[in-house]
PDB file of C-alpha atoms in Angstrom:
ATOM      1  CA  SER A   1       5.617  -4.673  -1.155  1.00  0.00           C
ATOM      2  CA  CYS A   2       8.452  -3.631  -3.590  1.00  0.00           C
ATOM      3  CA  TRP A   3       8.276  -0.746  -6.072  1.00  0.00           C
ATOM      4  CA  TYR A   4      10.559   0.520  -8.659  1.00  0.00           C
ATOM      5  CA  TRP A   5      10.968   3.822 -10.534  1.00  0.00           C
ATOM      6  CA  HIS A   6       9.334   3.327 -13.929  1.00  0.00           C
ATOM      7  CA  GLY A   7       9.413   6.413 -16.254  1.00  0.00           C
ATOM      8  CA  PHE A   8       7.600   9.121 -14.504  1.00  0.00           C
ATOM      9  CA  GLY A   9       6.150   7.031 -11.555  1.00  0.00           C
ATOM     10  CA  LEU A  10       6.371   3.898  -9.492  1.00  0.00           C
ATOM     11  CA  ALA A  11       5.500   0.476 -10.578  1.00  0.00           C
ATOM     12  CA  LYS A  12       4.979  -2.535  -8.414  1.00  0.00           C
ATOM     13  CA  MET A  13       7.436  -5.332  -8.678  1.00  0.00           C
ATOM     14  CA  GLU A  14       5.805  -8.601  -8.665  1.00  0.00           C
ATOM     15  CA  GLU A  15       7.232 -10.994  -6.004  1.00  0.00           C
ATOM     16  CA  SER A  16       7.275 -14.544  -6.962  1.00  0.00           C
ATOM     17  CA  GLY A  17       5.280 -16.974  -4.638  1.00  0.00           C
ATOM     18  CA  GLU A  18       4.270 -14.173  -2.137  1.00  0.00           C
ATOM     19  CA  GLN A  19       0.800 -12.719  -1.802  1.00  0.00           C
ATOM     20  CA  GLU A  20       0.517  -9.176  -0.475  1.00  0.00           C
ATOM     21  CA  THR A  21      -1.618  -8.707   2.645  1.00  0.00           C
ATOM     22  CA  THR A  22      -3.384  -5.689   3.783  1.00  0.00           C
ATOM     23  CA  SER A  23      -4.398  -4.542   7.335  1.00  0.00           C
ATOM     24  CA  THR A  24      -8.092  -4.352   8.105  1.00  0.00           C
ATOM     25  CA  VAL A  25     -10.071  -3.001  10.938  1.00  0.00           C
ATOM     26  CA  GLY A  26     -12.551  -5.388  12.594  1.00  0.00           C
ATOM     27  CA  SER A  27     -11.397  -8.534  10.847  1.00  0.00           C
ATOM     28  CA  SER A  28      -8.147 -10.442  10.090  1.00  0.00           C
ATOM     29  CA  ALA A  29      -5.809  -9.416   7.348  1.00  0.00           C
ATOM     30  CA  LYS A  30      -6.935 -10.413   3.721  1.00  0.00           C
ATOM     31  CA  THR A  31      -5.084 -10.903   0.537  1.00  0.00           C
ATOM     32  CA  ALA A  32      -5.285  -8.057  -1.971  1.00  0.00           C
ATOM     33  CA  GLU A  33      -7.386 -10.318  -4.215  1.00  0.00           C
ATOM     34  CA  SER A  34     -10.170 -10.483  -1.606  1.00  0.00           C
ATOM     35  CA  MET A  35     -10.502  -6.658  -1.180  1.00  0.00           C
ATOM     36  CA  ASP A  36     -13.626  -6.485  -3.221  1.00  0.00           C
ATOM     37  CA  GLU A  37     -15.403  -8.290  -0.337  1.00  0.00           C
ATOM     38  CA  SER A  38     -16.753  -5.359   1.725  1.00  0.00           C
ATOM     39  CA  SER A  39     -18.707  -5.471   5.014  1.00  0.00           C
ATOM     40  CA  ALA A  40     -19.766  -3.186   7.634  1.00  0.00           C
ATOM     41  CA  GLU A  41     -16.857  -4.519   9.837  1.00  0.00           C
ATOM     42  CA  THR A  42     -14.060  -3.990   7.325  1.00  0.00           C
ATOM     43  CA  VAL A  43     -12.011  -0.955   6.316  1.00  0.00           C
ATOM     44  CA  HIS A  44      -9.190  -1.398   3.778  1.00  0.00           C
ATOM     45  CA  LEU A  45      -6.334   1.232   4.615  1.00  0.00           C
ATOM     46  CA  LEU A  46      -3.492   2.199   2.522  1.00  0.00           C
ATOM     47  CA  ALA A  47      -0.774   4.526   3.729  1.00  0.00           C
ATOM     48  CA  VAL A  48       1.997   5.801   1.361  1.00  0.00           C
ATOM     49  CA  GLY A  49       4.690   8.420   1.445  1.00  0.00           C
ATOM     50  CA  ASP A  50       6.818  10.287   1.376  1.00  0.00           C
ATOM     51  CA  ASN A  51       5.521  12.423  -1.640  1.00  0.00           C
ATOM     52  CA  LEU A  52       8.653  14.505  -1.762  1.00  0.00           C
ATOM     53  CA  ILE A  53       8.772  16.573  -5.066  1.00  0.00           C
ATOM     54  CA  SER A  54      12.122  17.886  -6.074  1.00  0.00           C
ATOM     55  CA  ASP A  55      13.707  19.622  -9.086  1.00  0.00           C
ATOM     56  CA  THR A  56      14.100  16.357 -11.178  1.00  0.00           C
ATOM     57  CA  ILE A  57      10.188  15.834 -10.863  1.00  0.00           C
ATOM     58  CA  TYR A  58       9.415  19.571 -11.487  1.00  0.00           C
ATOM     59  CA  HIS A  59      11.548  19.427 -14.757  1.00  0.00           C
ATOM     60  CA  ALA A  60       9.844  16.157 -15.844  1.00  0.00           C
ATOM     61  CA  ALA A  61       6.378  17.484 -14.986  1.00  0.00           C
ATOM     62  CA  TYR A  62       6.553  20.934 -16.550  1.00  0.00           C
ATOM     63  CA  ASP A  63       4.990  21.580 -19.948  1.00  0.00           C
ATOM     64  CA  LYS A  64       6.760  24.548 -21.636  1.00  0.00           C
ATOM     65  CA  ALA A  65       3.915  25.116 -24.154  1.00  0.00           C
ATOM     66  CA  SER A  66       1.185  25.641 -21.336  1.00  0.00           C
ATOM     67  CA  GLY A  67       3.542  27.048 -18.752  1.00  0.00           C
ATOM     68  CA  SER A  68       2.133  24.476 -16.008  1.00  0.00           C
ATOM     69  CA  TRP A  69       2.898  21.353 -14.309  1.00  0.00           C
ATOM     70  CA  ASP A  70       1.215  17.889 -14.765  1.00  0.00           C
ATOM     71  CA  PHE A  71       2.183  15.536 -11.870  1.00  0.00           C
ATOM     72  CA  SER A  72      -0.174  12.849 -12.960  1.00  0.00           C
ATOM     73  CA  GLY A  73       2.569  10.559 -14.189  1.00  0.00           C
ATOM     74  CA  LEU A  74       3.782  10.112 -10.568  1.00  0.00           C
ATOM     75  CA  TYR A  75       0.545   8.184  -9.806  1.00  0.00           C
ATOM     76  CA  GLU A  76      -0.387   6.639 -13.071  1.00  0.00           C
ATOM     77  CA  HIS A  77       1.060   3.319 -12.214  1.00  0.00           C
ATOM     78  CA  ILE A  78      -0.567   2.996  -8.647  1.00  0.00           C
ATOM     79  CA  ALA A  79      -3.938   4.892  -9.084  1.00  0.00           C
ATOM     80  CA  ASP A  80      -6.026   1.953  -9.991  1.00  0.00           C
ATOM     81  CA  ARG A  81      -4.753   0.085  -6.905  1.00  0.00           C
ATOM     82  CA  VAL A  82      -4.979   3.108  -4.538  1.00  0.00           C
ATOM     83  CA  ARG A  83      -8.677   3.470  -5.650  1.00  0.00           C
ATOM     84  CA  THR A  84      -9.497  -0.111  -4.254  1.00  0.00           C
ATOM     85  CA  TYR A  85      -8.914   1.122  -0.667  1.00  0.00           C
ATOM     86  CA  ASP A  86     -11.551   2.758   1.516  1.00  0.00           C
ATOM     87  CA  LEU A  87      -8.987   5.050   3.124  1.00  0.00           C
ATOM     88  CA  ALA A  88      -5.756   6.007   1.279  1.00  0.00           C
ATOM     89  CA  ALA A  89      -3.189   8.045   3.146  1.00  0.00           C
ATOM     90  CA  ILE A  90      -0.241   9.979   1.672  1.00  0.00           C
ATOM     91  CA  ASN A  91       2.498  11.812   3.468  1.00  0.00           C
ATOM     92  CA  GLU A  92       2.983  15.031   1.593  1.00  0.00           C
ATOM     93  CA  GLU A  93       6.549  15.932   2.525  1.00  0.00           C
ATOM     94  CA  THR A  94       6.653  19.226   0.863  1.00  0.00           C
ATOM     95  CA  ILE A  95       4.565  22.406   1.349  1.00  0.00           C
ATOM     96  CA  LEU A  96       2.365  23.678  -1.369  1.00  0.00           C
ATOM     97  CA  VAL A  97       2.666  27.161  -2.962  1.00  0.00           C
ATOM     98  CA  HIS A  98       0.229  28.871  -5.098  1.00  0.00           C
ATOM     99  CA  ASP A  99       2.791  31.416  -6.814  1.00  0.00           C
ATOM    100  CA  PRO A 100       4.881  29.219  -9.309  1.00  0.00           C
ATOM    101  CA  GLU A 101       7.815  31.586  -8.762  1.00  0.00           C
ATOM    102  CA  LYS A 102       7.948  30.271  -5.082  1.00  0.00           C
ATOM    103  CA  ARG A 103       8.479  26.697  -6.250  1.00  0.00           C
ATOM    104  CA  SER A 104      11.720  25.312  -4.945  1.00  0.00           C
ATOM    105  CA  SER A 105      13.639  22.217  -4.065  1.00  0.00           C
ATOM    106  CA  PHE A 106      16.095  21.169  -1.437  1.00  0.00           C
ATOM    107  CA  PRO A 107      16.665  22.484   1.157  1.00  0.00           C
ATOM    108  CA  ARG A 108      13.412  24.461   1.406  1.00  0.00           C
ATOM    109  CA  PHE A 109      10.680  22.777  -0.733  1.00  0.00           C
ATOM    110  CA  GLY A 110       7.762  24.530  -2.279  1.00  0.00           C
ATOM    111  CA  THR A 111       5.549  22.372  -4.539  1.00  0.00           C
ATOM    112  CA  PRO A 112       3.069  24.031  -7.059  1.00  0.00           C
ATOM    113  CA  ASP A 113      -0.464  23.509  -5.498  1.00  0.00           C
ATOM    114  CA  VAL A 114      -1.701  21.963  -8.799  1.00  0.00           C
ATOM    115  CA  ILE A 115      -0.355  18.762  -7.558  1.00  0.00           C
ATOM    116  CA  VAL A 116      -3.371  18.453  -5.405  1.00  0.00           C
ATOM    117  CA  TYR A 117      -5.446  17.498  -8.417  1.00  0.00           C
ATOM    118  CA  ASP A 118      -3.262  14.480  -9.231  1.00  0.00           C
ATOM    119  CA  ILE A 119      -2.953  13.395  -5.672  1.00  0.00           C
ATOM    120  CA  ARG A 120      -6.852  13.455  -5.313  1.00  0.00           C
ATOM    121  CA  ASN A 121      -7.445  11.840  -8.801  1.00  0.00           C
ATOM    122  CA  ALA A 122      -5.130   8.965  -7.774  1.00  0.00           C
ATOM    123  CA  GLY A 123      -7.646   8.234  -4.975  1.00  0.00           C
ATOM    124  CA  LEU A 124      -5.740   9.451  -2.113  1.00  0.00           C
ATOM    125  CA  ASN A 125      -8.148  10.764   0.488  1.00  0.00           C
ATOM    126  CA  ILE A 126      -6.052  11.524   3.659  1.00  0.00           C
ATOM    127  CA  VAL A 127      -3.019  13.914   3.443  1.00  0.00           C
ATOM    128  CA  THR A 128      -0.680  14.214   6.240  1.00  0.00           C
ATOM    129  CA  ALA A 129       1.461  17.609   6.203  1.00  0.00           C
ATOM    130  CA  ALA A 130       3.296  17.815   9.467  1.00  0.00           C
ATOM    131  CA  THR A 131       6.657  17.229   8.245  1.00  0.00           C
ATOM    132  CA  ASN A 132      10.167  18.693   8.782  1.00  0.00           C
ATOM    133  CA  HIS A 133       9.442  20.836   5.495  1.00  0.00           C
ATOM    134  CA  ALA A 134       6.127  22.172   6.615  1.00  0.00           C
ATOM    135  CA  TRP A 135       7.537  25.649   7.488  1.00  0.00           C
ATOM    136  CA  ASP A 136       9.849  25.863   4.398  1.00  0.00           C
ATOM    137  CA  LYS A 137       7.798  28.652   3.075  1.00  0.00           C
ATOM    138  CA  GLY A 138       6.678  30.133   6.281  1.00  0.00           C
ATOM    139  CA  ARG A 139       3.188  31.094   7.114  1.00  0.00           C
ATOM    140  CA  GLU A 140       2.444  31.694   3.487  1.00  0.00           C
ATOM    141  CA  GLY A 141       3.196  28.017   2.645  1.00  0.00           C
ATOM    142  CA  ILE A 142       1.005  26.784   5.483  1.00  0.00           C
ATOM    143  CA  ASP A 143      -1.842  29.033   4.384  1.00  0.00           C
ATOM    144  CA  ASP A 144      -1.565  28.076   0.661  1.00  0.00           C
ATOM    145  CA  THR A 145      -1.531  24.386   1.619  1.00  0.00           C
ATOM    146  CA  ILE A 146      -4.573  24.644   3.953  1.00  0.00           C
ATOM    147  CA  ARG A 147      -6.552  26.955   1.574  1.00  0.00           C
ATOM    148  CA  PHE A 148      -6.054  24.675  -1.489  1.00  0.00           C
ATOM    149  CA  TRP A 149      -6.878  21.354   0.247  1.00  0.00           C
ATOM    150  CA  LYS A 150     -10.073  22.944   1.886  1.00  0.00           C
ATOM    151  CA  GLN A 151     -11.484  23.182  -1.801  1.00  0.00           C
ATOM    152  CA  TYR A 152     -11.699  19.284  -1.618  1.00  0.00           C
ATOM    153  CA  PRO A 153     -13.859  18.307   1.445  1.00  0.00           C
ATOM    154  CA  ASP A 154     -13.504  14.632   0.289  1.00  0.00           C
ATOM    155  CA  VAL A 155      -9.789  14.790   1.241  1.00  0.00           C
ATOM    156  CA  THR A 156      -8.824  15.126   4.792  1.00  0.00           C
ATOM    157  CA  LEU A 157      -5.683  17.292   5.528  1.00  0.00           C
ATOM    158  CA  LEU A 158      -3.855  16.416   8.823  1.00  0.00           C
ATOM    159  CA  GLY A 159      -0.996  17.984  10.736  1.00  0.00           C
ATOM    160  CA  ILE A 160      -1.145  21.693   9.727  1.00  0.00           C
ATOM    161  CA  HIS A 161      -3.716  24.143  10.897  1.00  0.00           C
ATOM    162  CA  GLY A 162      -4.750  27.732  10.440  1.00  0.00           C
ATOM    163  CA  SER A 163      -5.604  28.471  13.997  1.00  0.00           C
ATOM    164  CA  ALA A 164      -5.303  27.140  17.493  1.00  0.00           C
ATOM    165  CA  GLU A 165      -9.044  26.298  17.487  1.00  0.00           C
ATOM    166  CA  GLU A 166      -8.595  24.171  14.285  1.00  0.00           C
ATOM    167  CA  GLN A 167      -5.584  22.491  15.980  1.00  0.00           C
ATOM    168  CA  ASP A 168      -7.726  21.427  18.947  1.00  0.00           C
ATOM    169  CA  ARG A 169     -10.540  20.036  16.823  1.00  0.00           C
ATOM    170  CA  ILE A 170     -10.600  16.431  16.287  1.00  0.00           C
ATOM    171  CA  ILE A 171     -11.413  15.245  12.595  1.00  0.00           C
ATOM    172  CA  TYR A 172     -13.453  12.351  12.170  1.00  0.00           C
ATOM    173  CA  THR A 173     -14.218  10.169   9.185  1.00  0.00           C
ATOM    174  CA  GLU A 174     -16.624   7.191   8.870  1.00  0.00           C
ATOM    175  CA  LYS A 175     -16.272   4.323   6.340  1.00  0.00           C
ATOM    176  CA  ASN A 176     -18.404   1.077   6.292  1.00  0.00           C
ATOM    177  CA  GLY A 177     -19.895   2.012   9.572  1.00  0.00           C
ATOM    178  CA  ILE A 178     -16.602   2.445  11.460  1.00  0.00           C
ATOM    179  CA  ARG A 179     -15.728   5.939  12.810  1.00  0.00           C
ATOM    180  CA  PHE A 180     -12.128   7.008  12.973  1.00  0.00           C
ATOM    181  CA  ALA A 181     -10.496   9.902  14.809  1.00  0.00           C
ATOM    182  CA  LEU A 182      -7.789  11.332  12.792  1.00  0.00           C
TER     183      LEU A 182
END
């Protein structure tokens, strides 16, 4: 699919004459229009990324009056589409920070953890975080990211862990009667 930057988010470019297809588990690929057909043998999966939050986005998302960030505009053009998938994964390229003073951009990123609300509200339910920026804020960044995502058991965080035991544990999710090891 093709996307373009539209205001404070991405919008899909309509391609003439071509239908988008999606991968499914347990059946052949289906067109996007047939995704409302659900069965015990089908899971619709979406994977997107990289969610790389930099200074330009921080400035656009910052509300001076409240002193906080609102990142919902990044996802407003895609949220309805994302919510049609059973599993929707995003690669969160930047580590989260709880202290707004630790927010930073290239080369060592630190994204305010409030972005979690907007990622989750957009329907993304799997977050991968093992990136080249995972250690940008050291152990504190890893801990902040894990702690914040743990508040939302409906979202699966993958790739970073608080302990060796957590690292060795396999995470499973089940959708439409199909069990996945993540």
